[in-house]
CSV table of C-alpha atoms in Angstrom, one decimal:
chain,number,residue,atom,x,y,z
A,1,MET,CA,-10.2,265.7,85.2
A,2,ILE,CA,-13.4,267.1,83.1
A,3,SER,CA,-15.3,269.0,86.3
A,4,ALA,CA,-18.8,268.9,87.4
A,5,PRO,CA,-19.8,270.8,85.6
A,6,GLU,CA,-18.6,269.3,82.2
A,7,ARG,CA,-20.3,266.7,82.8
A,8,PHE,CA,-23.3,268.0,81.1
A,9,CYS,CA,-21.8,268.9,77.9
A,10,PRO,CA,-18.6,266.9,77.2
A,11,THR,CA,-16.5,269.8,75.5
A,12,PRO,CA,-13.2,268.7,76.0
A,13,GLN,CA,-10.5,270.8,77.9
A,14,ALA,CA,-8.3,272.1,75.1
A,15,GLU,CA,-11.5,272.6,72.8
A,16,GLN,CA,-12.4,276.7,72.7
A,17,LEU,CA,-15.1,278.3,71.0
A,18,PRO,CA,-16.1,276.3,67.5
A,19,ALA,CA,-14.0,278.6,64.8
A,20,PRO,CA,-16.1,281.4,62.9
A,21,SER,CA,-17.9,280.6,60.2
A,22,ALA,CA,-17.2,281.3,56.5
A,23,GLY,CA,-19.5,284.1,56.2
A,24,PRO,CA,-21.3,286.0,58.6
A,25,THR,CA,-24.9,284.8,57.2
A,26,ALA,CA,-24.1,281.3,58.0
A,27,LYS,CA,-23.6,282.3,62.1
A,28,PRO,CA,-26.5,281.8,64.4
A,29,ARG,CA,-28.0,284.7,65.2
A,30,ILE,CA,-28.3,286.1,69.2
A,31,ALA,CA,-30.4,288.1,70.6
A,32,ILE,CA,-30.6,289.0,74.2
A,33,PHE,CA,-34.3,290.6,75.8
A,34,SER,CA,-34.8,291.8,79.2
A,35,LEU,CA,-38.6,291.8,80.7
A,36,THR,CA,-39.1,292.8,84.5
A,37,SER,CA,-35.9,292.8,86.3
A,38,CYS,CA,-32.5,294.8,87.5
A,39,GLU,CA,-31.2,293.1,83.7
A,40,GLY,CA,-28.4,291.8,86.2
A,41,CYS,CA,-28.2,288.8,84.1
A,42,SER,CA,-28.1,290.3,80.5
A,43,LEU,CA,-25.2,292.8,81.7
A,44,ALA,CA,-23.3,289.1,83.4
A,45,ILE,CA,-23.3,288.6,79.1
A,46,LEU,CA,-21.6,292.5,78.7
A,47,GLU,CA,-19.1,291.5,81.5
A,48,LEU,CA,-17.7,287.9,80.1
A,49,GLU,CA,-15.4,290.6,78.4
A,50,ASP,CA,-12.6,288.2,76.6
A,51,GLU,CA,-15.2,285.6,76.1
A,52,LEU,CA,-17.8,287.8,74.6
A,53,LEU,CA,-15.5,288.9,72.2
A,54,ALA,CA,-14.7,284.6,71.6
A,55,ILE,CA,-18.5,284.5,70.9
A,56,LEU,CA,-19.1,287.5,68.7
A,57,GLY,CA,-16.5,285.2,66.1
A,58,ALA,CA,-18.1,282.4,66.1
A,59,VAL,CA,-22.1,284.0,66.3
A,60,GLU,CA,-23.6,287.1,65.2
A,61,ILE,CA,-26.1,289.0,68.1
A,62,VAL,CA,-28.4,290.6,66.2
A,63,ASN,CA,-30.8,292.3,68.5
A,64,PHE,CA,-29.3,293.4,72.0
A,65,ARG,CA,-30.8,296.5,73.7
A,66,GLU,CA,-27.5,297.0,76.6
A,67,GLY,CA,-25.1,296.6,73.6
A,68,MET,CA,-25.9,297.5,70.4
A,69,SER,CA,-28.5,299.9,68.5
A,70,GLU,CA,-29.5,297.8,65.7
A,71,ARG,CA,-32.3,295.5,66.0
A,72,ALA,CA,-33.4,292.5,64.1
A,73,TRP,CA,-35.9,289.5,64.1
A,74,ASP,CA,-34.9,286.3,63.0
A,75,ILE,CA,-33.1,284.4,65.4
A,76,ASP,CA,-31.8,281.6,66.2
A,77,ILE,CA,-31.5,281.9,69.9
A,78,GLY,CA,-33.3,284.6,72.2
A,79,PHE,CA,-31.8,285.0,75.7
A,80,VAL,CA,-34.3,286.3,77.9
A,81,ASP,CA,-34.4,287.7,81.9
A,82,GLY,CA,-36.7,289.0,84.1
A,83,ALA,CA,-39.5,287.6,85.2
A,84,VAL,CA,-43.0,287.8,82.9
A,85,SER,CA,-44.8,290.4,85.5
A,86,THR,CA,-47.1,292.7,84.1
A,87,PRO,CA,-49.4,292.7,80.8
A,88,HIS,CA,-46.4,293.7,78.7
A,89,ASP,CA,-43.6,291.5,79.5
A,90,GLU,CA,-47.0,288.4,78.6
A,91,GLN,CA,-47.1,290.0,75.2
A,92,GLN,CA,-43.6,290.6,75.3
A,93,ILE,CA,-42.7,287.2,75.8
A,94,ARG,CA,-44.8,285.7,73.2
A,95,ARG,CA,-43.8,287.9,70.9
A,96,LEU,CA,-39.7,286.6,71.6
A,97,ARG,CA,-41.0,283.2,71.3
A,98,GLU,CA,-42.6,283.7,67.8
A,99,HIS,CA,-39.4,285.3,66.6
A,100,CYS,CA,-36.2,283.0,68.5
A,101,LYS,CA,-35.9,279.9,66.8
A,102,THR,CA,-34.5,278.2,70.9
A,103,LEU,CA,-35.8,279.9,73.5
A,104,VAL,CA,-33.2,280.4,76.7
A,105,ALA,CA,-35.1,281.5,80.2
A,106,ILE,CA,-31.5,283.5,82.3
A,107,GLY,CA,-31.8,284.0,85.3
A,108,ALA,CA,-33.8,283.3,88.5
A,109,CYS,CA,-36.7,285.9,87.1
A,110,ALA,CA,-36.9,284.4,84.1
A,111,CYS,CA,-36.5,281.3,85.3
A,112,LEU,CA,-38.5,281.1,88.4
A,113,GLY,CA,-39.8,284.2,88.7
A,114,GLY,CA,-37.4,285.7,91.4
A,115,VAL,CA,-37.6,288.4,93.6
A,116,ASN,CA,-40.6,289.4,91.6
A,117,THR,CA,-42.2,286.6,92.9
A,118,LEU,CA,-42.3,287.9,96.4
A,119,LYS,CA,-45.8,290.8,95.9
A,120,ASN,CA,-46.9,286.9,95.0
A,121,HIS,CA,-47.8,287.2,99.1
A,122,GLN,CA,-49.3,290.5,99.5
A,123,SER,CA,-51.6,292.4,99.4
A,124,GLU,CA,-52.5,294.0,95.4
A,125,GLU,CA,-52.9,297.3,96.4
A,126,ALA,CA,-50.6,297.3,98.8
A,127,TYR,CA,-47.5,296.3,96.8
A,128,ARG,CA,-48.7,298.7,94.2
A,129,ARG,CA,-48.8,301.9,96.6
A,130,TYR,CA,-45.8,300.6,98.3
A,131,VAL,CA,-44.1,301.1,95.0
A,132,TYR,CA,-45.6,304.0,92.9
A,133,GLY,CA,-47.9,305.7,96.2
A,134,ASP,CA,-51.1,308.0,94.1
A,135,ARG,CA,-49.9,306.6,90.8
A,136,ALA,CA,-50.6,303.2,91.0
A,137,ARG,CA,-52.8,303.2,89.1
A,138,LEU,CA,-50.7,304.3,85.8
A,139,PHE,CA,-49.1,300.9,86.0
A,140,PRO,CA,-51.0,297.5,85.2
A,141,THR,CA,-49.7,294.5,86.6
A,142,LEU,CA,-49.7,290.7,87.1
A,143,ALA,CA,-49.0,288.4,89.5
A,144,ALA,CA,-45.9,287.4,88.5
A,145,GLN,CA,-44.6,284.4,86.7
A,146,PRO,CA,-41.2,282.0,84.5
A,147,LEU,CA,-41.6,282.9,81.6
A,148,SER,CA,-42.3,278.5,81.6
A,149,ALA,CA,-45.8,280.0,82.6
A,150,VAL,CA,-46.5,281.5,79.8
A,151,VAL,CA,-44.4,280.1,77.0
A,152,LYS,CA,-42.7,277.5,75.8
A,153,VAL,CA,-39.4,277.7,77.1
A,154,ASP,CA,-36.2,275.0,75.4
A,155,TYR,CA,-33.4,275.9,78.5
A,156,GLU,CA,-32.8,277.4,81.6
A,157,LEU,CA,-29.8,278.5,83.0
A,158,PRO,CA,-31.1,280.0,86.8
A,159,GLY,CA,-29.2,281.8,89.4
A,160,CYS,CA,-29.4,285.7,90.8
A,161,PRO,CA,-27.2,285.9,88.9
A,162,MET,CA,-27.1,283.0,86.1
A,163,THR,CA,-23.1,281.6,86.6
A,164,ASN,CA,-20.9,283.3,83.6
A,165,GLU,CA,-19.4,279.8,83.1
A,166,GLU,CA,-22.7,278.2,83.1
A,167,PHE,CA,-23.2,280.6,80.2
A,168,LEU,CA,-20.9,279.9,78.1
A,169,ARG,CA,-20.9,276.0,78.3
A,170,PHE,CA,-24.7,276.3,77.4
A,171,VAL,CA,-23.0,277.8,73.9
A,172,LYS,CA,-20.3,276.0,73.2
A,173,CYS,CA,-23.3,273.5,73.3
A,174,MET,CA,-24.9,274.4,70.6
A,175,LEU,CA,-21.8,276.0,68.9
A,176,ALA,CA,-21.3,272.4,68.7
A,177,GLY,CA,-24.5,270.6,68.2
A,178,ARG,CA,-24.2,268.9,71.8
A,179,PRO,CA,-26.7,268.2,74.5
A,180,PHE,CA,-26.6,270.5,77.6
A,181,LYS,CA,-28.3,269.7,81.0
A,182,LEU,CA,-28.5,271.6,84.4
A,183,PRO,CA,-26.9,269.5,87.3
A,184,ASN,CA,-28.7,267.4,88.4
A,185,TYR,CA,-28.0,267.3,92.4
A,186,ALA,CA,-28.1,269.8,94.9
A,187,VAL,CA,-25.5,272.4,95.9
A,188,CYS,CA,-24.5,270.4,98.8
A,189,VAL,CA,-23.4,268.4,96.9
A,190,GLU,CA,-20.5,270.6,95.8
A,191,CYS,CA,-20.5,272.2,99.3
A,192,LYS,CA,-18.7,268.8,99.9
A,193,ARG,CA,-16.1,268.4,97.5
A,194,ARG,CA,-15.2,272.0,98.0
A,195,GLY,CA,-14.8,271.0,101.7
A,196,ILE,CA,-16.9,273.5,103.1
A,197,LEU,CA,-18.6,273.8,106.8
A,198,CYS,CA,-22.4,273.4,106.8
A,199,ARG,CA,-24.0,276.2,107.4
A,200,TYR,CA,-26.5,274.7,109.5
A,201,GLU,CA,-23.3,274.3,111.8
A,202,SER,CA,-23.8,277.9,112.2
A,203,GLY,CA,-27.5,277.7,113.0
A,204,ASP,CA,-28.2,279.3,109.0
A,205,ILE,CA,-31.0,278.4,107.7
A,206,CYS,CA,-29.2,277.0,104.5
A,207,LEU,CA,-31.3,275.4,101.6
A,208,GLY,CA,-28.2,273.4,100.0
A,209,PRO,CA,-30.2,270.1,100.7
A,210,VAL,CA,-32.8,270.7,97.6
A,211,ALA,CA,-30.9,274.0,96.0
A,212,ARG,CA,-30.0,272.7,92.3
A,213,ALA,CA,-25.7,273.0,91.8
A,214,GLY,CA,-24.2,274.8,89.3
A,215,CYS,CA,-23.3,277.9,91.2
A,216,ASP,CA,-19.9,276.1,93.2
A,217,ALA,CA,-21.3,276.1,96.5
A,218,ILE,CA,-20.7,280.2,95.9
A,219,CYS,CA,-22.7,282.1,98.4
A,220,PRO,CA,-21.8,279.2,101.4
A,221,GLN,CA,-18.1,280.0,99.9
A,222,TYR,CA,-18.3,283.1,101.5
A,223,GLY,CA,-20.2,282.1,104.1
A,224,THR,CA,-24.3,283.0,103.7
A,225,ALA,CA,-26.6,281.0,102.9
A,226,CYS,CA,-27.7,279.1,100.3
A,227,GLU,CA,-31.2,280.1,99.3
A,228,ALA,CA,-31.6,278.6,96.1
A,229,CYS,CA,-31.7,281.2,93.4
A,230,ARG,CA,-31.2,278.3,91.1
A,231,GLY,CA,-34.3,276.7,92.0
A,232,ILE,CA,-35.0,273.1,93.9
A,233,VAL,CA,-33.9,270.1,92.6
A,234,SER,CA,-37.0,268.5,92.8
A,235,ASP,CA,-39.7,267.1,94.5
A,236,GLU,CA,-38.4,264.6,96.2
A,237,ALA,CA,-35.2,266.6,98.3
A,238,LEU,CA,-38.6,269.1,99.0
A,239,ALA,CA,-40.0,266.8,100.4
A,240,ALA,CA,-36.9,265.2,102.4
A,241,LEU,CA,-36.2,268.9,103.4
A,242,GLY,CA,-39.7,269.5,105.4
A,243,ARG,CA,-38.9,265.7,106.9
A,244,ASN,CA,-35.1,266.5,108.2
A,245,MET,CA,-36.8,270.5,109.6
A,246,ARG,CA,-39.6,268.9,111.5
A,247,GLU,CA,-37.6,266.0,112.8
A,248,ARG,CA,-33.4,267.0,112.9
A,249,TYR,CA,-33.3,270.9,113.1
A,250,ASP,CA,-34.7,272.8,115.4
A,251,VAL,CA,-36.3,275.7,112.9
A,252,PRO,CA,-39.4,277.8,112.1
A,253,LEU,CA,-40.9,275.9,109.3
A,254,ASP,CA,-42.2,279.2,107.9
A,255,ASP,CA,-38.6,280.8,107.8
A,256,VAL,CA,-38.2,277.6,105.8
A,257,VAL,CA,-40.8,279.0,103.6
A,258,ALA,CA,-40.3,282.4,104.2
A,259,SER,CA,-36.7,281.5,102.7
A,260,LEU,CA,-38.4,279.5,99.7
A,261,ARG,CA,-40.5,282.0,98.7
A,262,LEU,CA,-37.7,284.8,98.2
A,263,PHE,CA,-36.3,283.6,94.3
A,264,GLY,CA,-39.6,281.5,93.8
A,265,ALA,CA,-38.0,278.4,94.7
A,266,SER,CA,-41.3,276.8,95.6
A,267,GLN,CA,-44.3,279.0,96.1
A,268,LYS,CA,-46.5,276.8,98.6
A,269,GLY,CA,-47.0,277.9,101.3
A,270,GLU,CA,-46.2,275.3,103.8
A,271,LEU,CA,-43.9,272.3,103.3
A,272,PRO,CA,-44.7,268.9,102.2
């Protein structure tokens, strides 16, 4: 039986990564970069271990600060984590766009702005002084944005961190020349499939009804509410959330808006 995520890159289960090509120059040239972030999504690639060895047999990694000292700029697929949050980030992502034939945003920061966007709702003077103290003037900053707000992004692999399984499916799709799509349904569907207790039954504010699936509902599985680190599945779902919160649940709407802002899933000041 093909799992739900596999439907978005219909690779037969028995199929592994394509066999290495005859010469190293024929392999796709891959690079991994980081902007403002904890770089956890880049580290998640290193944590793939056995799967990473298989990937290394099928591609050539030519630029990856966390994993190698060599640098090359003829790049077929560039993966970027982190938000555009400083003038240097903005210069860097424009440069990366010029050098990468395919640009992939990985993680909540790159896809949504992530937790970096929390500063967008505070006084610039206040948050800069909180972080840098009296030396704040030495650290220029911008309102945090996703990569797509600055350059064209070809694919997004959201999540905090991104899902390793989804990253591997994406790589398989690219190597096999198959299309890749994110799930177009909500985390609630994955909860129901797994028989996980609805967090609303525990009195939590859970964003599973609007959050994009693909994480296998990992947070509800471990007893915490979904915080939409993979973004919103659709504007229609967000509008329905507002109606349900008003009409069905006795939940402070300001708390829902604050939850939606945590990873930058929605920057709106109120529910539609």
